[in-house]
Coordinates of C-alpha atoms in Angstrom, one line a residue:
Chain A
X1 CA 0.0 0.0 0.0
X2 CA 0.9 3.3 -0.6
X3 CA 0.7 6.1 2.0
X4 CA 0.4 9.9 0.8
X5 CA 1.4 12.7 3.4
X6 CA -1.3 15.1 4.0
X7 CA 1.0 17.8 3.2
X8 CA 1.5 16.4 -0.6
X9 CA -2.7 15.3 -1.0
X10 CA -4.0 19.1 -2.2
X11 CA -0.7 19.1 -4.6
X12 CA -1.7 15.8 -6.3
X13 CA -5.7 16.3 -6.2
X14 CA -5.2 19.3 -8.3
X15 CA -3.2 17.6 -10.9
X16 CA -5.8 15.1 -11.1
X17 CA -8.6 17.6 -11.0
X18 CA -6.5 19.6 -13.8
X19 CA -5.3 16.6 -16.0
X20 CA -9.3 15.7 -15.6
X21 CA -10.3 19.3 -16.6
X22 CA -8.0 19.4 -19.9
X23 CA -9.7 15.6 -20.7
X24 CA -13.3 16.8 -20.6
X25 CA -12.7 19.7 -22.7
X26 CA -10.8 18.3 -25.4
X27 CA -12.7 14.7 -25.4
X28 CA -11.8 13.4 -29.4
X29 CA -8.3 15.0 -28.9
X30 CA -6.6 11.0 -28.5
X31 CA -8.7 10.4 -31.4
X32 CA -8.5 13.5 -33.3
X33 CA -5.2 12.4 -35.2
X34 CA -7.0 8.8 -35.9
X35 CA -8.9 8.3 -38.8
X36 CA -12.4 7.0 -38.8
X37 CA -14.8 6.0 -41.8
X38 CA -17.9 3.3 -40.1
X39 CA -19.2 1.3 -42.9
X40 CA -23.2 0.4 -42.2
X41 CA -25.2 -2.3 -43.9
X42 CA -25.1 -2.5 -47.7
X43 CA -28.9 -3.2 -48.2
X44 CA -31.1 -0.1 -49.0
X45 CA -33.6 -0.8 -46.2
X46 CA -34.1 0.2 -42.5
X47 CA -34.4 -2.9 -40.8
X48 CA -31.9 -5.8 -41.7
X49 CA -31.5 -9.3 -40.4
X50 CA -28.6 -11.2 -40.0
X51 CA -28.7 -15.0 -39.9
X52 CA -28.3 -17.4 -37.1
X53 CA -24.9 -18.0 -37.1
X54 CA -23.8 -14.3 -37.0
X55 CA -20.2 -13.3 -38.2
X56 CA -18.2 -15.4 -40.2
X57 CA -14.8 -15.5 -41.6
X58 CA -12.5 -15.5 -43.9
X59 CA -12.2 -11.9 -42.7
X60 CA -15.7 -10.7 -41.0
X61 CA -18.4 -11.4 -42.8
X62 CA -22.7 -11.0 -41.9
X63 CA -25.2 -12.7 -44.2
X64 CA -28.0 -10.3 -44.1
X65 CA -31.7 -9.8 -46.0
X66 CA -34.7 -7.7 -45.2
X67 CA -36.6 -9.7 -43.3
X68 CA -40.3 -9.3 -44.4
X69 CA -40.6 -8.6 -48.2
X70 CA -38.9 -9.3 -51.2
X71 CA -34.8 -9.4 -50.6
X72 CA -34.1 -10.5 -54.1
X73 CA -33.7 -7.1 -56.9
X74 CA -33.1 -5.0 -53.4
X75 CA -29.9 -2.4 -54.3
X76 CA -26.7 -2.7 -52.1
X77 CA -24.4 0.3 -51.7
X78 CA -21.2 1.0 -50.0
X79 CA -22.3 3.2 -47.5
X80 CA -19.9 4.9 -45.0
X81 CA -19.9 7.7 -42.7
X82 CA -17.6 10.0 -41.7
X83 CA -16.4 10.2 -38.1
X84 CA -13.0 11.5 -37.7
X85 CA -9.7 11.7 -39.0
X86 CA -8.4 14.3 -41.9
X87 CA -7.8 11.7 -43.9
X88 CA -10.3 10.1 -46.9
X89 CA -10.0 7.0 -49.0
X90 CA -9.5 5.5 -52.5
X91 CA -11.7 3.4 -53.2
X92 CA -12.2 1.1 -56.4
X93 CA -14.1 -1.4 -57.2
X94 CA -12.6 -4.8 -58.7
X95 CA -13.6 -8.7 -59.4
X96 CA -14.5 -11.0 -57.0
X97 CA -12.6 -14.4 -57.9
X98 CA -14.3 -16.0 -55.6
X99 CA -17.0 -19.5 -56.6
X100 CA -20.1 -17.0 -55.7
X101 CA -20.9 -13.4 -57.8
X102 CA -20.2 -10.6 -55.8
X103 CA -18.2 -7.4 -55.9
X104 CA -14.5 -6.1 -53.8
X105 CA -13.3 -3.0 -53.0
X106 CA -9.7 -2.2 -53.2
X107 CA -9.6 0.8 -50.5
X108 CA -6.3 2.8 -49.8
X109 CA -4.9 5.3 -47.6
X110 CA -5.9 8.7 -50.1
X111 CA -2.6 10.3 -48.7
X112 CA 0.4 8.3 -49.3
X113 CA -1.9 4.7 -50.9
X114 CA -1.5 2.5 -48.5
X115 CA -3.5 -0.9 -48.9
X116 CA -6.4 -0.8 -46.0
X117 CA -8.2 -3.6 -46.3
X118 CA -10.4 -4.9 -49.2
X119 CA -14.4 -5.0 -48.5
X120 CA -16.9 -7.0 -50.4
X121 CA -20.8 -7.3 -51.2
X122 CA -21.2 -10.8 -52.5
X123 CA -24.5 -12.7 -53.9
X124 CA -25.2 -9.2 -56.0
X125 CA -24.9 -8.6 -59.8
X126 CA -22.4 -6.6 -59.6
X127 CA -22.4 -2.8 -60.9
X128 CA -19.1 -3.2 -62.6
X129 CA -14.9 -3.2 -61.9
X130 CA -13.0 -0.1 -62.0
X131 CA -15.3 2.3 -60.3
X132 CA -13.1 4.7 -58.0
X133 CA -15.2 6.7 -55.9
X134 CA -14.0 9.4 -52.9
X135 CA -14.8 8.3 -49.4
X136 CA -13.9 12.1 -48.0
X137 CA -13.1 13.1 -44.6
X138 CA -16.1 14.7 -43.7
X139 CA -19.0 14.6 -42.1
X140 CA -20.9 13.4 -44.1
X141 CA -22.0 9.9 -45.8
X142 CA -20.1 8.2 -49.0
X143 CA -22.5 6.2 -51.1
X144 CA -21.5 4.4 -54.3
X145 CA -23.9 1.8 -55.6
X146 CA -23.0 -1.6 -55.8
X147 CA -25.2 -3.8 -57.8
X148 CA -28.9 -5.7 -56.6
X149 CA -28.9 -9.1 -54.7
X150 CA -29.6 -11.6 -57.2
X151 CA -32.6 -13.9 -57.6
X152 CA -30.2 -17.2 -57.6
X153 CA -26.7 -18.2 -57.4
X154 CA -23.8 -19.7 -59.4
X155 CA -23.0 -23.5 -59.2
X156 CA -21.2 -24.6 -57.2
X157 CA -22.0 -21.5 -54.3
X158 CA -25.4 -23.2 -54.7
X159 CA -24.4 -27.0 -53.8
X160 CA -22.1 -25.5 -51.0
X161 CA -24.6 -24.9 -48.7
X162 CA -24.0 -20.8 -48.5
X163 CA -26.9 -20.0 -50.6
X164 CA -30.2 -20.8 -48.7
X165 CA -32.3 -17.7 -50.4
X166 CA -31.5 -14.1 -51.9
X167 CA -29.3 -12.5 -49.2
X168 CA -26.1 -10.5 -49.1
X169 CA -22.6 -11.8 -47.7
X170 CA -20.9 -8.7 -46.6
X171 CA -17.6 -8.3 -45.3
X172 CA -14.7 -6.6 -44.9
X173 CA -10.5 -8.4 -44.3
X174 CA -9.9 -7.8 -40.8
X175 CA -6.9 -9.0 -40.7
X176 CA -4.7 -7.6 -37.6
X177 CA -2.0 -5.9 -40.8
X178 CA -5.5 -3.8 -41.8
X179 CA -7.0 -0.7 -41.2
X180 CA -10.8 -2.8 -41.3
X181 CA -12.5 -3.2 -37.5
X182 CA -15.6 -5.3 -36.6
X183 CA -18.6 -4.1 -34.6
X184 CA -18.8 -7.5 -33.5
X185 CA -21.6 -6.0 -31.4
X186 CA -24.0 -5.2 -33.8
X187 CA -25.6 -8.3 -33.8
X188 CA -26.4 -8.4 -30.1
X189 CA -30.3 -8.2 -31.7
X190 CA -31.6 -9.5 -34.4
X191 CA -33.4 -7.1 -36.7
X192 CA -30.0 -4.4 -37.0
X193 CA -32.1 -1.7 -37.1
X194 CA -32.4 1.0 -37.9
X195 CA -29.6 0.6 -40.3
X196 CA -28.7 4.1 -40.8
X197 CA -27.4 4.3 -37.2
X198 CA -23.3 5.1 -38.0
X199 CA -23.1 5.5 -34.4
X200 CA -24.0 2.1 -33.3
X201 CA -25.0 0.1 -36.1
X202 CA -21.9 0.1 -38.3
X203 CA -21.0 -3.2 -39.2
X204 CA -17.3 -2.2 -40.1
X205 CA -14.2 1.3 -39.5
X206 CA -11.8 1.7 -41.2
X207 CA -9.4 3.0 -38.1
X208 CA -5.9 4.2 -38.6
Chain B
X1 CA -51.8 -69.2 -60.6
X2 CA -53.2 -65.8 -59.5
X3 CA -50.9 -65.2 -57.0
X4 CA -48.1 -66.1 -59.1
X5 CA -49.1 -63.6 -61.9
X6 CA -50.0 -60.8 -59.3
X7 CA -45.9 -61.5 -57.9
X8 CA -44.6 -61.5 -61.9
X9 CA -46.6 -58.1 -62.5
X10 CA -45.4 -56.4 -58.9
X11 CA -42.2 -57.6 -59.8
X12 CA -42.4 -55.7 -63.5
X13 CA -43.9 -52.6 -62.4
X14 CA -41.1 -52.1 -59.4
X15 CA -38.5 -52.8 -61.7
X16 CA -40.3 -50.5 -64.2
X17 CA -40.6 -47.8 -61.2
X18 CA -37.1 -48.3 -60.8
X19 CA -35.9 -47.9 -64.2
X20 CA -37.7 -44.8 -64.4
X21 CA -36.2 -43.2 -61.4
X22 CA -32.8 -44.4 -62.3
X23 CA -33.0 -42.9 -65.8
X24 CA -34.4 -39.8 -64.4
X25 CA -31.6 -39.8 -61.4
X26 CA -28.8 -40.2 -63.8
X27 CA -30.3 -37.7 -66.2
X28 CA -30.5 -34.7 -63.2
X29 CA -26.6 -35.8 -62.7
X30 CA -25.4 -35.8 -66.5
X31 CA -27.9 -33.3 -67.9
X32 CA -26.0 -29.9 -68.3
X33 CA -28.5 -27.8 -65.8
X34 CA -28.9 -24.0 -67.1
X35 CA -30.2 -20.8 -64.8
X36 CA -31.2 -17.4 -65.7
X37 CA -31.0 -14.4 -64.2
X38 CA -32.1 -10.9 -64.6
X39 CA -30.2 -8.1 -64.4
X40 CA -31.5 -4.6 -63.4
X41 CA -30.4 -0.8 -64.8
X42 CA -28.6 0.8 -62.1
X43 CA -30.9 3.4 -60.1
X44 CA -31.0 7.1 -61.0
X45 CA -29.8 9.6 -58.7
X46 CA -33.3 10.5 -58.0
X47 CA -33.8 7.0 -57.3
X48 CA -31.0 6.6 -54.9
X49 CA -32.2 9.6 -53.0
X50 CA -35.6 7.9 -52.6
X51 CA -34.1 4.3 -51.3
X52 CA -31.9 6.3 -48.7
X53 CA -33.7 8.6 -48.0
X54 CA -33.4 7.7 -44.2
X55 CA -29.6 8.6 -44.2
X56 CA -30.6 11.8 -44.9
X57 CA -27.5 12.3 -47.5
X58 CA -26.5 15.2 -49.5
X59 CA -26.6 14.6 -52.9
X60 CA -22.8 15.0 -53.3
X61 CA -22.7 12.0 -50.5
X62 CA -24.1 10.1 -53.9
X63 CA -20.6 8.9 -55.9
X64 CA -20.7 7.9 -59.5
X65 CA -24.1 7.2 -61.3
X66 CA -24.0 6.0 -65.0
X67 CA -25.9 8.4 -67.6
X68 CA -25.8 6.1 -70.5
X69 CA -28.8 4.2 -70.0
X70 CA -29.4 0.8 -70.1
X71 CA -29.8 -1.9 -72.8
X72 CA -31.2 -5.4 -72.6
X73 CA -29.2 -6.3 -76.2
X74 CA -27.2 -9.0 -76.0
X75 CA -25.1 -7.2 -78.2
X76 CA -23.8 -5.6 -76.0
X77 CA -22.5 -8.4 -73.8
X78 CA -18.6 -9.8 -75.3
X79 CA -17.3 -13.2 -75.0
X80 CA -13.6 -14.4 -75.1
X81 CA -13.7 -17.9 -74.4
X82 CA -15.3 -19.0 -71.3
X83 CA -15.5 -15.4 -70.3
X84 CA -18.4 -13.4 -70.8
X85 CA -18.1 -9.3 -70.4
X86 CA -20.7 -7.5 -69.0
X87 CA -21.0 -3.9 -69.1
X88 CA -22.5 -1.6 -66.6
X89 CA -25.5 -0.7 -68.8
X90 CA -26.2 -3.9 -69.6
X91 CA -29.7 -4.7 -68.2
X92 CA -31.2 -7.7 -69.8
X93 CA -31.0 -12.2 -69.0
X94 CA -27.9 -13.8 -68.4
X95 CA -28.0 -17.3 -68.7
X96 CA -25.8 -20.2 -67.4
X97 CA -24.9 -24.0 -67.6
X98 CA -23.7 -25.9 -65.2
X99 CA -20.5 -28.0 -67.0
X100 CA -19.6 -30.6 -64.5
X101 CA -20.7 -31.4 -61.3
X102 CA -19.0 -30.1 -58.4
X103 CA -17.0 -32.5 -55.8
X104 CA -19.0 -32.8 -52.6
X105 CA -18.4 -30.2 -50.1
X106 CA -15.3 -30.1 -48.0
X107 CA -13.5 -28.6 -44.9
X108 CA -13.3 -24.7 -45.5
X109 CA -9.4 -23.1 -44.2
X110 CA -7.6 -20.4 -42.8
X111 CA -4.3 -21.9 -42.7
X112 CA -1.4 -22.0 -45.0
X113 CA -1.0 -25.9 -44.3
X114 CA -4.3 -26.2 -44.9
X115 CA -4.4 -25.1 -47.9
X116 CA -1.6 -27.0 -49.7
X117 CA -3.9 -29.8 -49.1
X118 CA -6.2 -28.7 -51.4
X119 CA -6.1 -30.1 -55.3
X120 CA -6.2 -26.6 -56.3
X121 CA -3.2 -25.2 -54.8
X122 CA -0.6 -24.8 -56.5
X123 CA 3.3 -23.1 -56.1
X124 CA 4.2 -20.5 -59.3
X125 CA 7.4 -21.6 -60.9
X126 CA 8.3 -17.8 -60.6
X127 CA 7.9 -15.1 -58.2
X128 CA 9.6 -11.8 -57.5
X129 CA 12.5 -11.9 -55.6
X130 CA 11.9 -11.9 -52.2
X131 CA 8.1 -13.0 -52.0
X132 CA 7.2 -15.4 -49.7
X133 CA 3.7 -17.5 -49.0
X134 CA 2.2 -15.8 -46.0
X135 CA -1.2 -16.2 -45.8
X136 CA -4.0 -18.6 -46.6
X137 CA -7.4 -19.9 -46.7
X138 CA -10.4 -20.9 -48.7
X139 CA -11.7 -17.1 -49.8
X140 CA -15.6 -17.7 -49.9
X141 CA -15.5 -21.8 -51.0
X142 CA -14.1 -24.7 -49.3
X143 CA -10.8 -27.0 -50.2
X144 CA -12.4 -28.3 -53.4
X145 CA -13.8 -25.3 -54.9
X146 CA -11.3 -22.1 -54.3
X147 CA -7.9 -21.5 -52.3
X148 CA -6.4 -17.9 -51.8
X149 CA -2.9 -17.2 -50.6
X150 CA -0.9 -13.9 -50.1
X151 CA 2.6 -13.6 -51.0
X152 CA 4.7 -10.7 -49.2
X153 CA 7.8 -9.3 -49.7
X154 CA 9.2 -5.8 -47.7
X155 CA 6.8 -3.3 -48.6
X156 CA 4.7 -5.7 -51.5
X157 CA 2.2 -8.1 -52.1
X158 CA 0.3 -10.0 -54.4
X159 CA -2.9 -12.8 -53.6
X160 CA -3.0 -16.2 -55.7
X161 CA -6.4 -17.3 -56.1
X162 CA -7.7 -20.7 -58.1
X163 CA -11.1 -21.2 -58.0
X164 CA -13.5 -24.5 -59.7
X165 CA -15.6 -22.5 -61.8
X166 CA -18.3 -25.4 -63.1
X167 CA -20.8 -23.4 -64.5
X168 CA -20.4 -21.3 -67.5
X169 CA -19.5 -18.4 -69.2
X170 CA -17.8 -16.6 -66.1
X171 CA -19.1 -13.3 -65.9
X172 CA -16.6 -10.2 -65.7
X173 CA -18.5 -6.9 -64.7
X174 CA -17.0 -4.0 -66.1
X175 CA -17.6 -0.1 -65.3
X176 CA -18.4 2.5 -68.4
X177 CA -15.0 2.5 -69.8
X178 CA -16.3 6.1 -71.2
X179 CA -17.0 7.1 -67.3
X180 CA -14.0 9.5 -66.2
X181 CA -14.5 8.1 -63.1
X182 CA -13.7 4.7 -64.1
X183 CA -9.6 3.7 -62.9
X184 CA -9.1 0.5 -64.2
X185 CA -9.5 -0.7 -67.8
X186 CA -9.8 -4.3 -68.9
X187 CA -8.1 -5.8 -71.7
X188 CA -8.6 -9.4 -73.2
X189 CA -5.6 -11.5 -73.8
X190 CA -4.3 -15.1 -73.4
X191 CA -2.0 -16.8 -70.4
X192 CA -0.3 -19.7 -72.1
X193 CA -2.9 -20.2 -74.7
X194 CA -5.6 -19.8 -71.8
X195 CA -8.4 -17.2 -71.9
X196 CA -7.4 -14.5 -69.5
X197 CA -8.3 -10.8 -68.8
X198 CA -6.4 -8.0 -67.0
X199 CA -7.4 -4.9 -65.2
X200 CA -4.8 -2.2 -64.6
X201 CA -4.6 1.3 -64.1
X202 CA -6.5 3.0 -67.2
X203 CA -4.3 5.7 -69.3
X204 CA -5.9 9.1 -68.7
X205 CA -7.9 8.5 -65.9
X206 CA -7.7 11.5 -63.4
X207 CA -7.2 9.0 -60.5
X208 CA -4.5 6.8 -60.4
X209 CA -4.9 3.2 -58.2
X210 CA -2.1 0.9 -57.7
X211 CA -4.0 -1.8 -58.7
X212 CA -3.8 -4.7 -61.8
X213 CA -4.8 -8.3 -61.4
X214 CA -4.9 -11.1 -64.3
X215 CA -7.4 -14.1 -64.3
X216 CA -6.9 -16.9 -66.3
X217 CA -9.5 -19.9 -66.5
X218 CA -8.4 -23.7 -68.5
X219 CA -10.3 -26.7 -67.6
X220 CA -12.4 -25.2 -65.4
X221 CA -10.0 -23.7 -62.6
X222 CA -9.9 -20.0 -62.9
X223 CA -6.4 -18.6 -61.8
X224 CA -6.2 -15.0 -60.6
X225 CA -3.2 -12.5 -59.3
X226 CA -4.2 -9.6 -57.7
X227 CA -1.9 -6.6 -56.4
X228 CA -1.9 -3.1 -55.1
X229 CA 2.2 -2.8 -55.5
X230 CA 3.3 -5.0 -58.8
X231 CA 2.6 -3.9 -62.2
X232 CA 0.3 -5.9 -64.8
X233 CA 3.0 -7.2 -66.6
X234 CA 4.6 -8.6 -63.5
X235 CA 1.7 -10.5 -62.4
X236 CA 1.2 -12.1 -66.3
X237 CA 4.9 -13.0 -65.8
X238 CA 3.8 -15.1 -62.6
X239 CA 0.5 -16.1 -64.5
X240 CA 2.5 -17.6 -67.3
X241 CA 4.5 -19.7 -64.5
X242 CA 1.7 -21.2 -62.9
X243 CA 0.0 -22.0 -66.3
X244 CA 3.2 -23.8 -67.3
X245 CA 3.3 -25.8 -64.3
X246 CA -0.4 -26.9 -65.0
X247 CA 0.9 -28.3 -68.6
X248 CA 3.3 -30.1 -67.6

């Protein structure tokens, strides 16, 4: 245990009181040189379910419809929103090699290019590869369309057992050498809703 | 007597039952299966706006939306071998066979040593200096149907990717080439007398990506290099290894 001298207890309460003081009025300033871009469900709807078994790798992945109505035709977007940071990010759309149709995004540092992670929509028809779009440092929201979840699926993502029903596999490579984080907390109910909640709801940030 | 013709005709009509299913059975196996889909016009701005309208988004939230319109000619679709292009505007069927039947599902990976496991993996016969395996797993199949695996060197990287592709043609997405937003252009070519397309940084675009990958597809494994730090012509060079390791 360690003993304080009276003598020395007004001297350290008023560092602590001041250290506390400077904390509360500059609250994002151990954030304020980090860089923050939340990444919210693809779908364009309000109210989103995820299936029952949640995230899923490779990377971090949620398998996602609308619930009631008609998930098949639906659009998906990127959608992100800006939180903090001065700095924005490349993004550009490429092919997805993987067995089922979907669409990556290449997405890069927009000051020096530095690889931050890829994302992908997957089970869409895809808008197209080579799209760059702006993801800006400001607050507001990046949108860039993405394609519409399809109707059915490719063979073999059919006979794999990962296509029970129109529904989109979204995901982002959070691998520890990225930039990509996981809300794994989004799913602690089941619809996400609403959606358009950056705050609490994002699925994925890019942090750096 | 009855008895014995009512045990000849029961006998007759199961193996008749049975012949039937068997024929059919054999036929769902053999048959080449086709699908189609349809494929919708990319929303209008306006339309955008209306779908998200609960983000409450500026419009200059909204990135690139093509102009050009849509068409459901199938003209407008390209094929290069197995390989069928498919351009933004393109808003019309697409239709598919299946070409073989898959091998039954197995394990999916996130391991190096997993991976080499897999009949699909494979080693290029040339890589940069310095590049070693670093990563792997099964991307979005399992063992049988796709394996992925990242090769690092200081400062660079590239992904190896093979993936069963038993239903055909392979569709490649493409952005309006005509779009001044659009940063990588695709060009049809061959990898060891294999169909193959690249995407690379397009001339004249106002943004410049680091980014180029070739795909390849022979005998139904599709082989594909990606990279955001070596050029096109590097990764065709690799291409052309692992291709000449197949044929031999």
């Amino acid at each position: 245990m360690i003993s304080v001298r009276s003598s020395t207890r007004p001297i350290i309460t008023g560092v602590v009181v001041g250290v506390l003081s400077i904390a509360m009025l500059f609250p994002l300033s151990a954030s304020a040189a980090g860089n923050d871009h939340r990444v919210i469900v693809g779908i364009a709807t309000t109210s989103a379910n995820f299936f029952t078994w949640g995230w899923h790798t490779p990377g971090s992945n949620l398998d996602l419809n609308t619930g009631a109505g008609t998930t098949a035709g639906k659009s998906v977007y990127w959608q992100s929103k800006h939180i903090a940071g001065t700095k924005g990010m490349n993004a550009t759309t490429i092919d997805h090699p993987g067995y089922c149709t979907g669409q990556d995004v290449y997405v890069t540092d927009g000051s020096n290019g530095t690889a931050l992670g890829n994302y992908w929509f997957v089970h869409i028809s895809p808008a197209g590869s080579g799209t760059w779009f702006w993801v800006a440092p400001s607050a507001s929201w990046t949108i860039q369309y993405m394609g519409s979840i399809l109707l059915n699926e490719s063979n073999p993502c059919t006979s794999r057992g990962l296509w029970d029903g129109p529904h989109l596999h979204q995901g982002g490579d959070n691998a520890a050498s990225t930039a990509v984080v996981t809300n794994w907390g989004i799913i602690s109910a089941n619809p996400i809703s609403p959606t358009g909640d950056a705050v609490n709801k994002w699925m994925h940030k890019y942090s750096w | 007597m009855t008895r014995l013709f009512l045990t000849g005709a029961t006998t007759i009509l199961v193996a008749a039952v049975g012949t039937v299913v068997a024929v059919a059975l054999v036929g769902a196996i053999d048959r080449p299966t086709e699908r189609t889909i349809p494929r919708d016009c990319a929303p209008s701005l306006d339309e955008q706006k209306a779908e998200l309208q609960h983000l409450e988004a500026e419009s200059d939230s909204f990135g690139v939306v093509p102009t050009g319109g849509c068409t459901a000619d199938t003209s407008a679709l390209r094929q290069h071998g197995p390989f069928r292009i498919v351009p933004s505007g393109y808003a019309g069927e697409l239709s598919y066979k299946t070409v073989s039947t898959p091998p039954a599902p197995s394990a999916r990976a996130e391991t190096l040593a997993e991976v080499r496991s897999s009949p699909l993996y494979r080693v290029p016969d040339y890589v940069p200096a310095g590049f070693v395996e670093t990563l792997g797993d099964t991307f979005d199949g399992d063992l049988g149907t796709v394996v992925r695996v990242r090769y690092e060197a200081p400062g660079r990287e590239f992904e190896l990717i093979r993936t069963l592709r038993n239903e055909l043609p392979r569709d490649v997405y493409v952005a309006d080439p005509n779009d001044p937003s659009t940063a990588l252009a695709i060009d049809l070519t061959y990898v060891g007398g294999c169909p193959a397309f690249t995407f690379s940084p397009k001339s004249g675009s106002s943004t410049r990506i680091a980014f180029a990958s070739v795909t390849f597809l022979c005998d139904e494994v599709e082989t594909t290099l990606r990279s955001g730090t070596e050029s096109v012509d590097e990764l065709l060079i690799v291409a052309a290894s692992v291709q000449e390791g197949e044929a031999q």
